[in-house]
Amino acid sequence: MRGEAELKYPGLLGEPAGENHPGATRVPENLHPGQLVVARNRKWNGKAHWVVPGRYLGEDRHGWWIFQGTNEFCSRPGAAFYTQSDAVLLVPREGDWVATFYDDAHPGGVRVYIDLAVAHEWSTIRPAVTEFHVIDMDLDVVRTAARGVFIDDEDEFAEHRVAMDYPAALAESLEASADQLYQAVKAQNAPFDGTDVEWFTKGRS
């Protein structure tokens, strides 16, 4: 399957430390629309993954929404690029995942990209600047204009399940969650029913 970088960020330049976050919480504190939110991903073994800046938009019953605009600088070890389309990130109130929604300008035709992920943590690092941390668990649920909905990176998940020694119960739970999310995106259940449109509007205003 195509890798995450190639799917989400066509034209990416480059190729891919564990951290502790004292005071971090699953529910963010003191967030206000317009504030900077830096999304930081890492892998189960602690290695750094994507860092994506954005601007906090607000919350609804689904969770917290962050606007990641065109020409934002994103990076991971050994890779860096400027985004080529607008996106909104949904951090859900519960569940082991985060979802990025893309607009029609995405050069790869991606519309929805769900990362199966655990250990959601919000941490205020200074006034009006918040970091959101998560551990990326490889599996992705993707919807593209050309291909429709599919589960991606199952091979990477199988490899890392052994190499990084994922707990068996967690691995099974993630596989079940991926299937549930696949069904939800395919059926266009909320929040995959166009809910993101209003958040794109807010992000561009």
XYZ file of N, CA and C in Angstrom:
615
model
N 0.845 -1.203 0.000
C 0.000 0.000 0.000
C 0.878 1.251 0.000
N 0.313 2.328 -0.470
C 1.037 3.593 -0.431
C 1.233 4.012 1.013
N 2.383 4.606 1.305
C 2.663 5.042 2.664
C 1.843 6.267 3.036
N 1.785 6.529 4.341
C 1.025 7.667 4.850
C 1.507 8.979 4.262
N 2.831 9.148 4.215
C 3.378 10.404 3.710
C 2.963 10.639 2.269
N 3.052 9.615 1.449
C 2.735 9.766 0.033
C 1.251 10.046 -0.174
N 0.407 9.412 0.634
C -1.034 9.627 0.495
C -1.446 11.023 0.961
N -1.030 11.371 2.175
C -1.486 12.626 2.757
C -0.757 13.833 2.200
N 0.540 13.649 1.887
C 1.370 14.771 1.511
C 2.138 14.486 0.226
N 1.476 14.494 -0.927
C 2.174 14.240 -2.193
C 3.311 15.240 -2.386
N 4.418 14.748 -2.941
C 5.550 15.622 -3.178
C 6.420 15.842 -1.963
N 6.236 15.018 -0.924
C 7.000 15.151 0.304
C 8.496 15.054 0.039
N 9.271 15.894 0.732
C 10.728 15.857 0.632
C 11.283 15.102 1.829
N 12.074 14.060 1.587
C 12.759 13.416 2.694
C 12.188 12.080 3.086
N 12.739 11.458 4.078
C 12.363 10.124 4.571
C 12.303 10.140 6.117
N 11.342 9.220 7.115
C 11.510 9.180 8.565
C 12.724 8.331 8.964
N 12.455 8.991 20.333
C 12.730 9.802 21.373
C 11.517 9.935 22.241
N 11.511 9.193 22.717
C 10.382 9.165 23.632
C 10.255 10.452 24.425
N 9.007 10.820 24.823
C 8.769 12.039 25.562
C 7.776 11.785 26.680
N 7.902 12.563 27.766
C 6.893 12.577 28.813
C 6.283 13.963 28.851
N 5.004 14.041 29.169
C 4.311 15.325 29.127
C 3.583 15.550 30.445
N 4.299 16.057 31.464
C 3.683 16.254 32.770
C 2.514 17.218 32.680
N 1.433 16.893 33.370
C 0.265 17.760 33.392
C -0.631 17.625 32.186
N -0.333 16.699 31.292
C -1.143 16.535 30.093
C -2.463 15.858 30.440
N -3.504 16.180 29.667
C -4.837 15.636 29.913
C -5.495 15.242 28.610
N -6.510 14.355 28.682
C -7.273 13.981 27.493
C -8.194 15.126 27.079
N -8.611 15.948 28.031
C -9.488 17.092 27.741
C -8.660 18.373 27.820
N -8.665 19.180 26.768
C -7.838 20.396 26.780
C -8.379 21.438 27.752
N -7.481 22.297 28.227
C -7.842 23.379 29.129
C -7.417 24.712 28.529
N -8.221 25.723 28.778
C -7.889 27.100 28.383
C -7.650 27.257 26.881
N -8.407 26.514 26.080
C -8.319 26.663 24.634
C -9.322 27.708 24.161
N -8.868 28.583 23.291
C -9.747 29.607 22.733
C -9.545 29.663 21.221
N -10.613 29.908 20.461
C -10.493 29.973 19.000
C -9.381 30.922 18.566
N -8.608 30.470 17.600
C -7.504 31.264 17.075
C -6.159 30.913 17.665
N -6.151 30.183 18.780
C -4.880 29.841 19.406
C -4.110 28.804 18.584
N -2.803 28.867 18.700
C -1.937 27.901 18.033
C -2.020 26.552 18.734
N -2.222 25.509 17.942
C -2.160 24.135 18.447
C -1.156 23.375 17.584
N -0.164 22.811 18.213
C 0.840 22.020 17.502
C 0.559 20.545 17.772
N 0.212 19.811 16.721
C -0.051 18.383 16.845
C 1.257 17.630 16.672
N 1.625 16.857 17.685
C 2.871 16.089 17.650
C 2.546 14.602 17.773
N 2.974 13.822 16.811
C 2.794 12.372 16.848
C 4.117 11.692 17.152
N 4.026 10.552 17.785
C 5.192 9.703 17.970
C 4.760 8.262 17.772
N 5.714 7.377 17.672
C 5.432 5.960 17.509
C 5.479 5.257 18.864
N 5.014 4.014 18.894
C 4.929 3.254 20.135
C 6.294 3.123 20.811
N 7.366 3.075 20.019
C 8.706 2.938 20.584
C 9.313 4.278 20.991
N 8.516 5.358 20.893
C 8.975 6.668 21.337
C 9.573 7.534 20.254
N 9.788 7.002 19.060
C 10.386 7.805 17.995
C 9.424 8.886 17.522
N 9.977 10.058 17.263
C 9.165 11.186 16.808
C 8.567 10.900 15.438
N 7.370 11.430 15.216
C 6.691 11.257 13.933
C 6.284 12.657 13.459
N 5.091 12.844 12.948
C 4.711 14.123 12.356
C 4.515 15.226 13.389
N 4.887 16.444 12.994
C 4.580 17.667 13.739
C 3.834 18.581 12.779
N 2.586 18.926 13.139
C 1.725 19.701 12.240
C 1.101 20.860 13.022
N 1.402 22.096 12.664
C 0.808 23.244 13.354
C -0.594 23.538 12.841
N -1.386 24.165 13.682
C -2.737 24.546 13.282
C -3.300 25.609 14.203
N -4.549 25.951 13.937
C -5.222 26.993 14.706
C -6.528 26.432 15.255
N -6.718 26.552 16.560
C -7.901 25.991 17.196
C -9.163 26.716 16.745
N -10.184 25.924 16.389
C -11.449 26.484 15.901
C -12.560 26.446 16.932
N -12.670 25.349 17.667
C -13.763 25.206 18.627
C -14.081 23.733 18.829
N -15.153 23.482 19.565
C -15.534 22.112 19.855
C -17.019 21.896 19.605
N -17.384 20.633 19.408
C -18.781 20.241 19.312
C -18.932 18.886 19.994
N -20.028 18.201 19.767
C -20.254 16.936 20.462
C -19.246 15.863 20.047
N -18.627 16.040 18.891
C -17.665 15.051 18.413
C -16.281 15.231 19.028
N -15.903 16.470 19.307
C -14.579 16.728 19.866
C -14.080 18.112 19.541
N -12.777 18.240 19.393
C -12.113 19.520 19.202
C -11.566 19.605 17.778
N -11.774 20.772 17.144
C -11.439 20.941 15.736
C -10.309 21.954 15.579
N -9.349 21.610 14.711
C -8.171 22.443 14.474
C -8.009 22.649 12.971
N -7.819 23.886 12.584
C -7.625 24.215 11.164
C -6.150 24.169 10.830
N -5.815 23.408 9.793
C -4.441 23.308 9.305
C -4.431 23.806 7.860
N -4.006 25.032 7.687
C -4.167 25.702 6.401
C -3.104 25.373 5.373
N -3.351 25.833 4.159
C -2.400 25.693 3.067
C -1.113 26.447 3.387
N 0.013 25.867 2.954
C 1.342 26.454 3.127
C 1.850 26.434 4.568
N 1.235 25.595 5.422
C 1.802 25.394 6.754
C 3.038 24.496 6.632
N 4.033 24.765 7.460
C 5.251 23.956 7.441
C 5.088 22.769 8.380
N 5.260 21.562 7.846
C 5.135 20.334 8.626
C 6.417 19.533 8.511
N 6.687 18.711 9.535
C 7.942 17.954 9.496
C 7.863 16.700 10.343
N 8.792 15.808 10.070
C 9.101 14.669 10.920
C 10.600 14.450 10.735
N 11.243 13.613 11.544
C 12.680 13.415 11.356
C 13.023 13.015 9.922
N 13.844 13.837 9.276
C 14.279 13.549 7.920
C 13.338 13.997 6.832
N 12.258 14.723 7.176
C 11.298 15.137 6.150
C 10.693 16.487 6.506
N 10.389 17.272 5.478
C 9.775 18.577 5.681
C 9.048 18.998 4.414
N 7.949 19.732 4.569
C 7.176 20.159 3.414
C 6.222 21.276 3.811
N 5.674 21.945 2.810
C 4.600 22.903 3.014
C 3.307 22.281 2.491
N 2.244 22.376 3.265
C 0.978 21.761 2.858
C 0.440 22.420 1.598
N -0.248 21.618 0.794
C -0.749 22.088 -0.496
C -2.265 22.266 -0.520
N -2.916 22.044 0.620
C -4.366 22.254 0.693
C -4.753 22.492 2.140
N -5.947 23.011 2.345
C -6.474 23.191 3.693
C -6.923 21.852 4.265
N -6.891 21.762 5.594
C -7.374 20.572 6.279
C -7.940 20.976 7.633
N -8.811 20.139 8.182
C -9.242 20.300 9.558
C -9.030 18.982 10.283
N -8.463 19.083 11.463
C -8.195 17.924 12.304
C -9.263 17.835 13.379
N -9.841 16.643 13.531
C -10.789 16.379 14.619
C -10.106 15.490 15.648
N -10.026 15.987 16.872
C -9.568 15.185 18.004
C -10.813 14.740 18.761
N -11.150 13.458 18.722
C -12.422 13.022 19.302
C -12.401 13.016 20.823
N -13.594 13.094 21.407
C -13.722 13.063 22.859
C -13.354 11.699 23.421
N -13.581 10.667 22.639
C -13.212 9.315 23.064
C -12.862 8.495 21.830
N -12.179 7.396 22.054
C -11.774 6.552 20.931
C -10.298 6.686 20.618
N -9.725 5.633 20.053
C -8.301 5.585 19.753
C -8.041 5.975 18.297
N -8.289 7.262 17.983
C -8.093 7.743 16.625
C -8.113 9.266 16.596
N -7.623 9.812 15.491
C -7.816 11.217 15.133
C -8.125 11.239 13.642
N -8.891 12.234 13.203
C -9.301 12.289 11.794
C -8.924 13.627 11.180
N -8.336 13.563 9.987
C -8.036 14.763 9.222
C -8.923 14.782 7.983
N -9.609 15.906 7.777
C -10.467 16.100 6.615
C -9.777 17.076 5.673
N -9.798 16.746 4.385
C -9.140 17.580 3.373
C -10.164 18.157 2.404
N -9.805 19.275 1.787
C -10.705 19.892 0.816
C -10.413 19.373 -0.590
N -11.156 19.872 -1.558
C -11.020 19.391 -2.940
C -9.665 19.714 -3.560
N -8.915 20.611 -2.936
C -7.617 20.998 -3.492
C -6.518 19.986 -3.187
N -6.802 18.992 -2.348
C -5.749 18.038 -2.008
C -5.252 17.351 -3.275
N -3.941 17.425 -3.550
C -3.424 16.906 -4.827
C -3.537 15.395 -4.983
N -3.700 14.667 -3.887
C -3.848 13.224 -3.983
C -5.286 12.754 -3.929
N -6.214 13.699 -3.841
C -7.619 13.348 -3.808
C -8.088 12.767 -2.486
N -7.290 12.902 -1.422
C -7.706 12.401 -0.116
C -8.777 13.320 0.464
N -9.822 12.712 1.008
C -10.902 13.483 1.626
C -10.927 13.282 3.133
N -10.726 12.039 3.574
C -10.692 11.721 5.005
C -9.500 10.816 5.260
N -8.747 11.125 6.314
C -7.620 10.271 6.700
C -7.667 10.105 8.208
N -8.018 8.905 8.654
C -8.114 8.621 10.083
C -6.893 7.833 10.513
N -6.175 8.360 11.479
C -5.045 7.654 12.066
C -5.522 6.945 13.326
N -5.368 5.631 13.386
C -5.588 4.937 14.645
C -4.472 5.358 15.584
N -4.825 5.828 16.771
C -3.837 6.426 17.659
C -4.309 6.336 19.105
N -3.350 6.298 20.012
C -3.655 6.169 21.436
C -2.926 7.244 22.226
N -3.243 7.297 23.530
C -2.560 8.199 24.471
C -2.727 9.665 24.089
N -3.972 10.073 23.826
C -4.261 11.475 23.506
C -3.910 12.361 24.699
N -3.124 13.378 24.460
C -2.706 14.284 25.534
C -2.680 15.728 25.044
N -3.347 16.600 25.789
C -3.261 18.030 25.544
C -2.361 18.636 26.615
N -1.501 19.551 26.228
C -0.591 20.163 27.183
C -0.354 21.619 26.802
N -0.620 22.530 27.736
C -0.346 23.948 27.506
C 1.142 24.203 27.728
N 1.813 24.726 26.713
C 3.253 24.940 26.856
C 3.591 26.405 27.129
N 2.665 27.304 26.820
C 2.790 28.709 27.176
C 1.444 29.349 26.887
N 1.170 30.556 27.347
C -0.134 31.161 27.077
C -0.461 31.197 25.589
N -1.644 30.717 25.250
C -2.160 30.722 23.874
C -1.437 29.756 22.944
N -0.624 28.854 23.501
C 0.047 27.835 22.683
C -0.129 26.478 23.359
N -0.744 25.549 22.628
C -1.029 24.220 23.173
C -0.447 23.154 22.262
N 0.060 22.087 22.864
C 0.495 20.931 22.100
C -0.510 19.803 22.292
N -0.764 19.078 21.203
C -1.572 17.866 21.268
C -0.680 16.699 20.879
N -0.536 15.739 21.782
C 0.337 14.587 21.548
C -0.504 13.326 21.390
N -0.021 12.436 20.532
C -0.698 11.162 20.337
C 0.335 10.139 19.853
N 0.071 8.863 20.116
C 0.918 7.796 19.605
C 0.243 7.183 18.382
N 0.896 7.306 17.241
C 0.373 6.777 15.988
C 0.569 5.260 15.960
N -0.532 4.531 15.702
C -0.500 3.071 15.746
C -0.622 2.441 14.353
N -0.173 3.137 13.343
C 0.015 2.606 11.984
C -1.267 2.494 11.165
N -2.270 1.796 11.673
C -3.487 1.565 10.892
C -4.170 2.879 10.546
N -4.680 2.981 9.324
C -5.379 4.175 8.864
C -6.651 3.775 8.136
N -7.655 4.612 8.262
C -8.871 4.470 7.459
C -8.933 5.679 6.552
N -8.999 5.444 5.255
C -8.827 6.513 4.277
C -10.013 6.540 3.309
N -10.419 7.747 2.941
C -11.366 7.899 1.827
C -10.753 8.837 0.807
N -10.634 8.371 -0.421
C -10.119 9.205 -1.501
C -11.186 9.346 -2.581
N -11.044 10.373 -3.399
C -12.014 10.614 -4.468
C -12.011 9.475 -5.473
N -10.841 8.897 -5.732
C -10.732 7.874 -6.775
C -11.044 6.472 -6.266
N -10.641 6.174 -5.053
C -10.700 4.799 -4.573
C -11.824 4.520 -3.586
N -12.378 5.542 -2.998
C -13.389 5.323 -1.975
C -12.746 5.069 -0.626
N -13.373 4.213 0.187
C -12.942 3.989 1.562
C -12.145 2.686 1.655
N -11.026 2.725 2.381
C -10.235 1.517 2.575
C -9.403 1.646 3.844
N -8.960 0.500 4.352
C -8.048 0.460 5.490
C -6.632 0.329 4.946
N -5.735 1.177 5.424
C -4.376 1.230 4.897
C -3.350 0.863 5.973
N -2.164 0.511 5.507
C -1.001 0.236 6.344
C -1.187 -0.960 7.279
N -1.980 -1.935 6.855
C -2.121 -3.153 7.646
C -0.804 -3.916 7.709
N -0.001 -3.830 6.643
C 1.301 -4.501 6.642
C 2.252 -3.857 7.645
N 2.242 -2.533 7.709
C 3.090 -1.837 8.679
C 2.652 -2.163 10.103
N 1.347 -2.228 10.315
C 0.818 -2.572 11.633
C 1.270 -3.976 12.047
N 1.181 -4.922 11.135
C 1.592 -6.296 11.429
C 3.081 -6.363 11.763
N 3.878 -5.598 11.023
C 5.321 -5.577 11.276
C 5.647 -4.970 12.629
N 5.048 -3.793 12.906
C 5.339 -3.101 14.162
C 4.722 -3.814 15.365
N 3.650 -4.534 15.135
C 3.024 -5.303 16.222
C 4.038 -6.257 16.847
N 4.897 -6.815 16.001
C 5.941 -7.729 16.474
C 7.182 -6.951 16.905
N 7.658 -6.052 16.035
C 8.917 -5.358 16.282
C 8.847 -4.438 17.500
N 7.692 -3.799 17.719
C 7.537 -2.883 18.838
C 6.767 -3.511 20.004
N 6.394 -4.767 19.851
C 5.762 -5.527 20.924
C 4.468 -4.871 21.420
N 3.551 -4.613 20.480
C 2.254 -4.075 20.886
C 1.547 -5.073 21.803
N 0.934 -4.623 22.885
C 0.142 -5.531 23.718
C -0.967 -6.174 22.885
N -1.187 -7.468 23.083
C -2.148 -8.201 22.256
C -3.544 -7.596 22.341
N -3.993 -7.252 23.547
C -5.343 -6.707 23.711
C -5.487 -5.373 22.991
N -4.440 -4.553 23.042
C -4.478 -3.262 22.362
C -4.524 -3.462 20.855
N -3.694 -4.352 20.336
C -3.669 -4.604 18.892
C -5.031 -5.080 18.395
N -5.658 -5.968 19.143
C -6.979 -6.469 18.742
C -8.021 -5.357 18.801
N -7.932 -4.512 19.815
C -8.859 -3.388 19.935
C -8.700 -2.410 18.775
N -7.462 -2.156 18.366
C -7.214 -1.236 17.261
C -7.757 -1.796 15.948
N -7.604 -3.071 15.734
C -8.143 -3.690 14.523
C -9.661 -3.584 14.497
N -10.300 -3.802 15.655
C -11.760 -3.673 15.731
C -12.182 -2.226 15.495
N -11.438 -1.280 16.056
C -11.753 0.138 15.868
C -11.602 0.545 14.411
N -10.568 0.035 13.745
C -10.366 0.350 12.331
C -11.550 -0.125 11.507
N -12.046 -1.313 11.806
C -13.196 -1.832 11.077
C -14.443 -0.996 11.342
N -14.656 -0.589 12.595
C -15.808 0.243 12.934
C -15.737 1.599 12.238
N -14.556 2.185 12.211
C -14.376 3.472 11.538
C -14.562 3.336 10.034
N -14.062 2.250 9.469
C -14.276 1.987 8.042
C -15.761 1.975 7.728
N -16.543 1.279 8.546
C -17.986 1.210 8.325
C -18.638 2.575 8.496
N -18.172 3.345 9.475
C -18.741 4.670 9.730
C -18.478 5.632 8.580
N -17.245 5.616 8.053
C -16.911 6.494 6.928
C -17.683 6.070 5.682
N -17.764 4.769 5.444
C -18.463 4.260 4.267
C -19.943 4.624 4.305
N -20.537 4.553 5.499
C -21.960 4.876 5.652
C -22.197 6.376 5.819
N -21.126 7.147 5.887
C -21.185 8.604 6.093
C -21.927 8.943 7.382
N -21.621 8.190 8.421
C -22.150 8.502 9.743
C -21.382 9.679 10.332
N -22.040 10.460 11.172
C -21.371 11.588 11.821
C -20.183 11.077 12.640
N -19.065 11.811 12.595
C -18.833 13.120 11.982
C -18.345 13.064 10.527
N -18.538 11.925 9.885
C -18.050 11.755 8.505
C -19.173 11.995 7.496
N -20.072 12.878 7.859
C -21.274 13.152 7.062
C -21.281 14.567 6.498
N -20.126 15.199 6.448
C -20.058 16.582 5.997
C -19.983 17.575 7.138
N -19.896 17.073 8.371
C -19.768 17.956 9.531
C -18.559 18.872 9.403
N -17.518 18.397 8.729
C -16.296 19.183 8.597
C -16.481 20.469 7.799
N -17.521 20.543 6.968
C -17.702 21.694 6.071
C -17.799 22.999 6.860
N -18.567 22.991 7.936
C -18.718 24.222 8.712
C -17.405 24.620 9.382
N -16.591 23.615 9.714
C -15.312 23.927 10.340
C -14.315 24.470 9.321
N -14.374 23.994 8.094
C -13.570 24.613 7.035
C -13.960 26.078 6.872
N -15.267 26.342 6.894
C -15.744 27.723 6.750
C -15.209 28.606 7.863
N -15.260 28.104 9.104
C -14.734 28.873 10.231
C -13.231 29.089 10.111
N -12.535 28.057 9.642
C -11.089 28.178 9.523
C -10.655 29.190 8.493
N -11.458 29.380 7.474
C -11.106 30.301 6.399
C -11.639 31.716 6.641
N -12.403 31.883 7.681
C -12.986 33.215 7.932
C -12.036 34.114 8.716
